[in-house]
Amino acid sequence: MGGGDMPELSYREAVRDALSQAMRRDGDVFIMGEDIAEMGGSMGVTQGMLDEFGPERVRNTPISEMALVGTAIGAAIQGMRPVAEVMYEDFLTLAAEQIVNQAAKHRYMSGGQLKVPLTIRTQGGAGWSPGAQHAQQLEAWFVHIPGLKVLFPSTPTDVRGLLWSAIYDDNPVVFFEHRTLYGLKEDVPDELEPIPIGKARVHRDGEDVTVIATGRLVHESLAAAGQAEEDGVSVEVVDPRTLQPLDEETIVDSVKKTNRAVVAHEAVTRMGFGAEVAAVIQHQAFDWLDAPVERVGAKFVPLPFAPVMEEFVVPHQAEVYEAIMRTVGRNGD
Amino acid sequence: MAKVEKKGSVSEELLREFFREMLLIRRFEEKVEERFRAGELPGFLHVAIGQEACAVGVCRALEEGDVIASTHRAHGHTLAKGTHPNEVMAELYGKLEGTSHGYGGSMHLYDVERGNLGANAVVGGGLPATVGAALAFKMRDEPRVAVAFFGDGATNIGTFHESLNLAQLWQVPAVFVCENNHWAESTPAKQQLPIEDLTERAAAYGMPAMHVDGQEIEEVYASAVAALDHARGGRGPVFLLLETYRLTGHYVGDPQVYRPKGELQELRETQDPITKLREKLELSDEEFEQADREAHELVEASVEFAKAGTDPRPEDALKNLYA
Ligand SMILES: Cc1ncc(C[n+]2csc(CCOP(=O)(O)OP(=O)(O)O)c2C)c(N)n1
Ligand SMILES: [Mg+2]
């Protein structure tokens, strides 16, 4: 990645850049959410946008998640391209009715008459001890709902290119950002290059094991891959980036090459997105597998507050490394 | 609509007690800010500096057996409901000796034994269960009241409206205490509330409301006593609106870029509930300093207690999931 005259952007700046470019180009794009105007959002993503675009298009909303998402649905149906920000993904649960029963189903229930070109941006993630109601990873909930697209980019380039595609997609997109990645920097192409929804990114080529990871775990997995390489195990790291639709082909092709797979995410392992990936792999690459698909995710508890417990609950490089080593029949110690 | 009127005055002795308690909360929260800035406290924190009279005035009006639900801004409510500063501080340090043994943190302070059913980090999250607690009291014929604290911003969320409606419909013994500090994070009233007088929201459900100056503890206390009386007497819920001020950022470390220049300074000079009570009581410097020393000592001791506390073991995270 990177090189030459490419600008460097943080993940946070990359989100802001995609929003701003779309809003400059297109009067139908606007943003709404809690504290996104003067304060620039609780994560600082929309800082400065009020000055550029004014309060009509950078709309602070009351604390009313259901109405804020629902209003965005209504505007989208009228042909606007709203981007609604839900401050923490934990609060998607308050808007779940509108997302699950309304946004996801209008097109279908209308027999194809309506479309809902809506993007719901949200963020979450542990690692800073916010407690049980401020850092969950709920992406799997939404992958389970036909009619929604679900994106979860893990780098500045990906977040910029995919947010653009989400805004211009004619369907409701739930767009997950990871709290701990906002400061991450990467050289990005000079011109914003839209990234097609449904295309995985292979971060690292390898021969022995494929790790399919999302969000923060992409970076933990890359670190674990480096560690495994020192032990002579060559690891390929794939980030689906788009959870729905899922680029099954890239994942399956990789596993057919390496014959071993680890799925890794920060969300609770049980019923997590990795369960679906494991099912895809076992079904399409059964004869190629040399080891059971390993799963890495959070333990089956809410997020505890005390840092020592939080650290224990969510996975890190070490858990990915150990899972990699298990697939090659070593205990990883 | 029934009217709820406050009655009687508060003895000077009681007011002096209130003063000491408010000062303790203030010093506790200043210490919390300081320790957070020093990097000792994990997570993120919201202090209620400026809102001490609300917490103390309401909690001191409660009777044995009454319960409260708190918010993300919970330290004051928790201390006022009788939890020892040591336990609160230990929770903020993530220690086993804390109120929730390190599982909760600042936004999830629970002390069930003392009737604190928990602070909630989801705005409006505690309101329905307050109505439910009150329903249980009513069904069991217990003379108890359930009290929900929440902010002005919370009056915009669905649970607020659904809870008030149901509470009034079923005439449960609940008191809804709205601490209107005029901000929801960075969002001022004019960006989130199309009405000025929030008691209109209670009126929409036919619920009696009281509207008082939340910086005057005497007012808060007397109104809370009346509201609790009303609810306990089987006459249904009351909406208690307290006008108050957040004399600090939304969270510790908030640069408050959104706040008009000078607002904070002016409010600190004119709307500090502790200064107001000090003046009313005409406390001498000596009296003040003694109370202040006591507060500082308790707070310092709580920090020592917390720091000397025990870290949970990592595997403890797996406990307490199911009953
Ligand atoms: C459902 C929900 N939405 C958003 C938030 C983020 N948030 C935390 S506090 C807060 C403002 C609350 O304002 P108010 O109710 O007036 O209480 P105050 O902070 O002023 O005490 C917001 C938006 C949240 N915790 N829960
Ligand atoms: Mg408020």
PDB file of N, CA and C in Angstrom, chain B residues 6 10 15 18 22 50-58 177-182 197 199 209-224 239-247 267 270-277 279-280:
ATOM      1  N   LYS B   6     -46.005  21.610  47.620  1.00  0.00           N
ATOM      2  CA  LYS B   6     -45.016  21.344  48.657  1.00  0.00           C
ATOM      3  C   LYS B   6     -45.415  22.081  49.917  1.00  0.00           C
ATOM      4  N   VAL B  10     -37.583  23.512  55.902  1.00  0.00           N
ATOM      5  CA  VAL B  10     -36.551  22.560  56.270  1.00  0.00           C
ATOM      6  C   VAL B  10     -35.732  23.152  57.411  1.00  0.00           C
ATOM      7  N   LEU B  15     -30.482  21.337  56.784  1.00  0.00           N
ATOM      8  CA  LEU B  15     -29.806  22.024  55.681  1.00  0.00           C
ATOM      9  C   LEU B  15     -28.287  21.912  55.806  1.00  0.00           C
ATOM     10  N   PHE B  18     -27.352  18.642  54.533  1.00  0.00           N
ATOM     11  CA  PHE B  18     -27.374  18.678  53.069  1.00  0.00           C
ATOM     12  C   PHE B  18     -26.099  19.321  52.528  1.00  0.00           C
ATOM     13  N   MET B  22     -23.585  17.697  49.889  1.00  0.00           N
ATOM     14  CA  MET B  22     -23.337  18.282  48.566  1.00  0.00           C
ATOM     15  C   MET B  22     -21.855  18.568  48.371  1.00  0.00           C
ATOM     16  N   GLY B  50     -22.487  20.893  39.804  1.00  0.00           N
ATOM     17  CA  GLY B  50     -23.543  21.895  39.582  1.00  0.00           C
ATOM     18  C   GLY B  50     -24.930  21.321  39.840  1.00  0.00           C
ATOM     19  N   GLN B  51     -25.035  20.001  39.860  1.00  0.00           N
ATOM     20  CA  GLN B  51     -26.351  19.375  40.005  1.00  0.00           C
ATOM     21  C   GLN B  51     -26.510  18.665  41.366  1.00  0.00           C
ATOM     22  N   GLU B  52     -25.645  19.022  42.321  1.00  0.00           N
ATOM     23  CA  GLU B  52     -25.637  18.300  43.594  1.00  0.00           C
ATOM     24  C   GLU B  52     -26.937  18.463  44.375  1.00  0.00           C
ATOM     25  N   ALA B  53     -27.569  19.635  44.255  1.00  0.00           N
ATOM     26  CA  ALA B  53     -28.791  19.858  45.042  1.00  0.00           C
ATOM     27  C   ALA B  53     -29.917  18.944  44.567  1.00  0.00           C
ATOM     28  N   CYS B  54     -29.893  18.592  43.299  1.00  0.00           N
ATOM     29  CA  CYS B  54     -30.921  17.674  42.772  1.00  0.00           C
ATOM     30  C   CYS B  54     -30.763  16.305  43.409  1.00  0.00           C
ATOM     31  N   ALA B  55     -29.537  15.809  43.371  1.00  0.00           N
ATOM     32  CA  ALA B  55     -29.287  14.468  43.896  1.00  0.00           C
ATOM     33  C   ALA B  55     -29.599  14.398  45.384  1.00  0.00           C
ATOM     34  N   VAL B  56     -29.050  15.349  46.139  1.00  0.00           N
ATOM     35  CA  VAL B  56     -29.204  15.299  47.592  1.00  0.00           C
ATOM     36  C   VAL B  56     -30.653  15.611  47.993  1.00  0.00           C
ATOM     37  N   GLY B  57     -31.221  16.626  47.374  1.00  0.00           N
ATOM     38  CA  GLY B  57     -32.586  17.017  47.732  1.00  0.00           C
ATOM     39  C   GLY B  57     -33.585  15.895  47.510  1.00  0.00           C
ATOM     40  N   VAL B  58     -33.452  15.205  46.410  1.00  0.00           N
ATOM     41  CA  VAL B  58     -34.389  14.110  46.131  1.00  0.00           C
ATOM     42  C   VAL B  58     -34.075  12.890  47.002  1.00  0.00           C
ATOM     43  N   VAL B 177     -37.960  12.276  37.946  1.00  0.00           N
ATOM     44  CA  VAL B 177     -37.174  13.471  38.260  1.00  0.00           C
ATOM     45  C   VAL B 177     -36.348  13.873  37.047  1.00  0.00           C
ATOM     46  N   CYS B 178     -36.753  14.945  36.422  1.00  0.00           N
ATOM     47  CA  CYS B 178     -36.032  15.429  35.247  1.00  0.00           C
ATOM     48  C   CYS B 178     -35.060  16.516  35.667  1.00  0.00           C
ATOM     49  N   GLU B 179     -33.788  16.247  35.507  1.00  0.00           N
ATOM     50  CA  GLU B 179     -32.770  17.254  35.794  1.00  0.00           C
ATOM     51  C   GLU B 179     -32.484  17.993  34.498  1.00  0.00           C
ATOM     52  N   ASN B 180     -33.132  19.127  34.357  1.00  0.00           N
ATOM     53  CA  ASN B 180     -32.966  19.910  33.127  1.00  0.00           C
ATOM     54  C   ASN B 180     -31.748  20.805  33.254  1.00  0.00           C
ATOM     55  N   ASN B 181     -30.629  20.316  32.735  1.00  0.00           N
ATOM     56  CA  ASN B 181     -29.394  21.122  32.786  1.00  0.00           C
ATOM     57  C   ASN B 181     -29.176  21.866  31.476  1.00  0.00           C
ATOM     58  N   HIS B 182     -30.185  21.848  30.623  1.00  0.00           N
ATOM     59  CA  HIS B 182     -30.189  22.672  29.406  1.00  0.00           C
ATOM     60  C   HIS B 182     -29.238  22.245  28.316  1.00  0.00           C
ATOM     61  N   ASP B 197     -41.183  24.706  28.375  1.00  0.00           N
ATOM     62  CA  ASP B 197     -41.580  24.181  29.678  1.00  0.00           C
ATOM     63  C   ASP B 197     -41.823  22.672  29.577  1.00  0.00           C
ATOM     64  N   THR B 199     -42.722  20.585  31.667  1.00  0.00           N
ATOM     65  CA  THR B 199     -43.863  19.986  32.378  1.00  0.00           C
ATOM     66  C   THR B 199     -45.030  19.749  31.413  1.00  0.00           C
ATOM     67  N   ALA B 209     -47.411  17.746  37.672  1.00  0.00           N
ATOM     68  CA  ALA B 209     -45.996  18.088  37.593  1.00  0.00           C
ATOM     69  C   ALA B 209     -45.660  19.173  38.591  1.00  0.00           C
ATOM     70  N   MET B 210     -44.412  19.181  39.007  1.00  0.00           N
ATOM     71  CA  MET B 210     -43.904  20.261  39.842  1.00  0.00           C
ATOM     72  C   MET B 210     -42.672  20.808  39.145  1.00  0.00           C
ATOM     73  N   HIS B 211     -42.490  22.095  39.237  1.00  0.00           N
ATOM     74  CA  HIS B 211     -41.411  22.736  38.506  1.00  0.00           C
ATOM     75  C   HIS B 211     -40.638  23.608  39.476  1.00  0.00           C
ATOM     76  N   VAL B 212     -39.423  23.233  39.779  1.00  0.00           N
ATOM     77  CA  VAL B 212     -38.700  24.000  40.795  1.00  0.00           C
ATOM     78  C   VAL B 212     -37.258  24.287  40.398  1.00  0.00           C
ATOM     79  N   ASP B 213     -36.684  25.229  41.122  1.00  0.00           N
ATOM     80  CA  ASP B 213     -35.291  25.611  40.922  1.00  0.00           C
ATOM     81  C   ASP B 213     -34.407  24.524  41.533  1.00  0.00           C
ATOM     82  N   GLY B 214     -33.713  23.820  40.695  1.00  0.00           N
ATOM     83  CA  GLY B 214     -32.888  22.704  41.150  1.00  0.00           C
ATOM     84  C   GLY B 214     -31.595  23.133  41.800  1.00  0.00           C
ATOM     85  N   GLN B 215     -31.332  24.438  41.842  1.00  0.00           N
ATOM     86  CA  GLN B 215     -30.112  24.907  42.498  1.00  0.00           C
ATOM     87  C   GLN B 215     -30.407  25.309  43.943  1.00  0.00           C
ATOM     88  N   GLU B 216     -31.690  25.288  44.306  1.00  0.00           N
ATOM     89  CA  GLU B 216     -32.081  25.640  45.672  1.00  0.00           C
ATOM     90  C   GLU B 216     -32.512  24.366  46.374  1.00  0.00           C
ATOM     91  N   ILE B 217     -31.639  23.855  47.222  1.00  0.00           N
ATOM     92  CA  ILE B 217     -31.915  22.529  47.765  1.00  0.00           C
ATOM     93  C   ILE B 217     -33.186  22.477  48.611  1.00  0.00           C
ATOM     94  N   GLU B 218     -33.483  23.571  49.252  1.00  0.00           N
ATOM     95  CA  GLU B 218     -34.703  23.575  50.065  1.00  0.00           C
ATOM     96  C   GLU B 218     -35.929  23.302  49.199  1.00  0.00           C
ATOM     97  N   GLU B 219     -35.936  23.959  48.050  1.00  0.00           N
ATOM     98  CA  GLU B 219     -37.030  23.780  47.098  1.00  0.00           C
ATOM     99  C   GLU B 219     -37.090  22.333  46.610  1.00  0.00           C
ATOM    100  N   VAL B 220     -35.934  21.831  46.268  1.00  0.00           N
ATOM    101  CA  VAL B 220     -35.874  20.475  45.720  1.00  0.00           C
ATOM    102  C   VAL B 220     -36.388  19.485  46.755  1.00  0.00           C
ATOM    103  N   TYR B 221     -35.884  19.644  47.953  1.00  0.00           N
ATOM    104  CA  TYR B 221     -36.250  18.703  49.010  1.00  0.00           C
ATOM    105  C   TYR B 221     -37.749  18.757  49.298  1.00  0.00           C
ATOM    106  N   ALA B 222     -38.258  19.976  49.484  1.00  0.00           N
ATOM    107  CA  ALA B 222     -39.679  20.115  49.825  1.00  0.00           C
ATOM    108  C   ALA B 222     -40.570  19.572  48.703  1.00  0.00           C
ATOM    109  N   SER B 223     -40.186  19.805  47.479  1.00  0.00           N
ATOM    110  CA  SER B 223     -40.992  19.302  46.362  1.00  0.00           C
ATOM    111  C   SER B 223     -40.909  17.789  46.271  1.00  0.00           C
ATOM    112  N   ALA B 224     -39.729  17.280  46.510  1.00  0.00           N
ATOM    113  CA  ALA B 224     -39.571  15.827  46.435  1.00  0.00           C
ATOM    114  C   ALA B 224     -40.407  15.154  47.520  1.00  0.00           C
ATOM    115  N   PHE B 239     -44.391  14.129  38.017  1.00  0.00           N
ATOM    116  CA  PHE B 239     -43.240  14.575  37.232  1.00  0.00           C
ATOM    117  C   PHE B 239     -42.610  15.746  37.973  1.00  0.00           C
ATOM    118  N   LEU B 240     -41.362  15.590  38.362  1.00  0.00           N
ATOM    119  CA  LEU B 240     -40.681  16.639  39.122  1.00  0.00           C
ATOM    120  C   LEU B 240     -39.573  17.231  38.258  1.00  0.00           C
ATOM    121  N   LEU B 241     -39.808  18.430  37.803  1.00  0.00           N
ATOM    122  CA  LEU B 241     -38.855  19.076  36.893  1.00  0.00           C
ATOM    123  C   LEU B 241     -37.941  20.007  37.680  1.00  0.00           C
ATOM    124  N   LEU B 242     -36.644  19.728  37.611  1.00  0.00           N
ATOM    125  CA  LEU B 242     -35.662  20.534  38.328  1.00  0.00           C
ATOM    126  C   LEU B 242     -34.816  21.304  37.325  1.00  0.00           C
ATOM    127  N   GLU B 243     -34.860  22.616  37.413  1.00  0.00           N
ATOM    128  CA  GLU B 243     -34.007  23.433  36.537  1.00  0.00           C
ATOM    129  C   GLU B 243     -32.615  23.481  37.159  1.00  0.00           C
ATOM    130  N   THR B 244     -31.635  23.009  36.418  1.00  0.00           N
ATOM    131  CA  THR B 244     -30.300  22.937  36.993  1.00  0.00           C
ATOM    132  C   THR B 244     -29.262  23.279  35.932  1.00  0.00           C
ATOM    133  N   TYR B 245     -27.997  23.204  36.304  1.00  0.00           N
ATOM    134  CA  TYR B 245     -26.931  23.585  35.374  1.00  0.00           C
ATOM    135  C   TYR B 245     -25.766  22.626  35.494  1.00  0.00           C
ATOM    136  N   ARG B 246     -25.236  22.309  34.331  1.00  0.00           N
ATOM    137  CA  ARG B 246     -24.038  21.467  34.263  1.00  0.00           C
ATOM    138  C   ARG B 246     -22.851  22.412  34.240  1.00  0.00           C
ATOM    139  N   LEU B 247     -22.182  22.545  35.398  1.00  0.00           N
ATOM    140  CA  LEU B 247     -21.101  23.529  35.502  1.00  0.00           C
ATOM    141  C   LEU B 247     -19.780  22.940  35.036  1.00  0.00           C
ATOM    142  N   LEU B 267     -22.354  30.997  34.844  1.00  0.00           N
ATOM    143  CA  LEU B 267     -23.143  30.037  35.617  1.00  0.00           C
ATOM    144  C   LEU B 267     -22.430  29.640  36.902  1.00  0.00           C
ATOM    145  N   THR B 270     -23.069  32.383  39.318  1.00  0.00           N
ATOM    146  CA  THR B 270     -24.440  32.700  39.745  1.00  0.00           C
ATOM    147  C   THR B 270     -25.276  31.477  40.117  1.00  0.00           C
ATOM    148  N   GLN B 271     -24.872  30.296  39.666  1.00  0.00           N
ATOM    149  CA  GLN B 271     -25.772  29.150  39.805  1.00  0.00           C
ATOM    150  C   GLN B 271     -25.149  27.969  40.531  1.00  0.00           C
ATOM    151  N   ASP B 272     -24.166  28.246  41.357  1.00  0.00           N
ATOM    152  CA  ASP B 272     -23.560  27.120  42.073  1.00  0.00           C
ATOM    153  C   ASP B 272     -24.417  26.792  43.296  1.00  0.00           C
ATOM    154  N   PRO B 273     -25.002  25.607  43.352  1.00  0.00           N
ATOM    155  CA  PRO B 273     -25.927  25.292  44.444  1.00  0.00           C
ATOM    156  C   PRO B 273     -25.232  25.249  45.804  1.00  0.00           C
ATOM    157  N   ILE B 274     -23.944  24.992  45.779  1.00  0.00           N
ATOM    158  CA  ILE B 274     -23.219  24.918  47.050  1.00  0.00           C
ATOM    159  C   ILE B 274     -22.983  26.330  47.588  1.00  0.00           C
ATOM    160  N   THR B 275     -22.592  27.234  46.704  1.00  0.00           N
ATOM    161  CA  THR B 275     -22.444  28.639  47.104  1.00  0.00           C
ATOM    162  C   THR B 275     -23.776  29.185  47.621  1.00  0.00           C
ATOM    163  N   LYS B 276     -24.828  28.840  46.901  1.00  0.00           N
ATOM    164  CA  LYS B 276     -26.143  29.354  47.304  1.00  0.00           C
ATOM    165  C   LYS B 276     -26.505  28.898  48.718  1.00  0.00           C
ATOM    166  N   LEU B 277     -26.267  27.645  48.982  1.00  0.00           N
ATOM    167  CA  LEU B 277     -26.633  27.131  50.303  1.00  0.00           C
ATOM    168  C   LEU B 277     -25.703  27.692  51.378  1.00  0.00           C
ATOM    169  N   GLU B 279     -24.396  30.576  51.392  1.00  0.00           N
ATOM    170  CA  GLU B 279     -24.841  31.940  51.697  1.00  0.00           C
ATOM    171  C   GLU B 279     -26.113  31.940  52.537  1.00  0.00           C
ATOM    172  N   LYS B 280     -27.010  31.039  52.160  1.00  0.00           N
ATOM    173  CA  LYS B 280     -28.268  30.970  52.902  1.00  0.00           C
ATOM    174  C   LYS B 280     -28.008  30.616  54.364  1.00  0.00           C
TER     175      LYS B 280
END
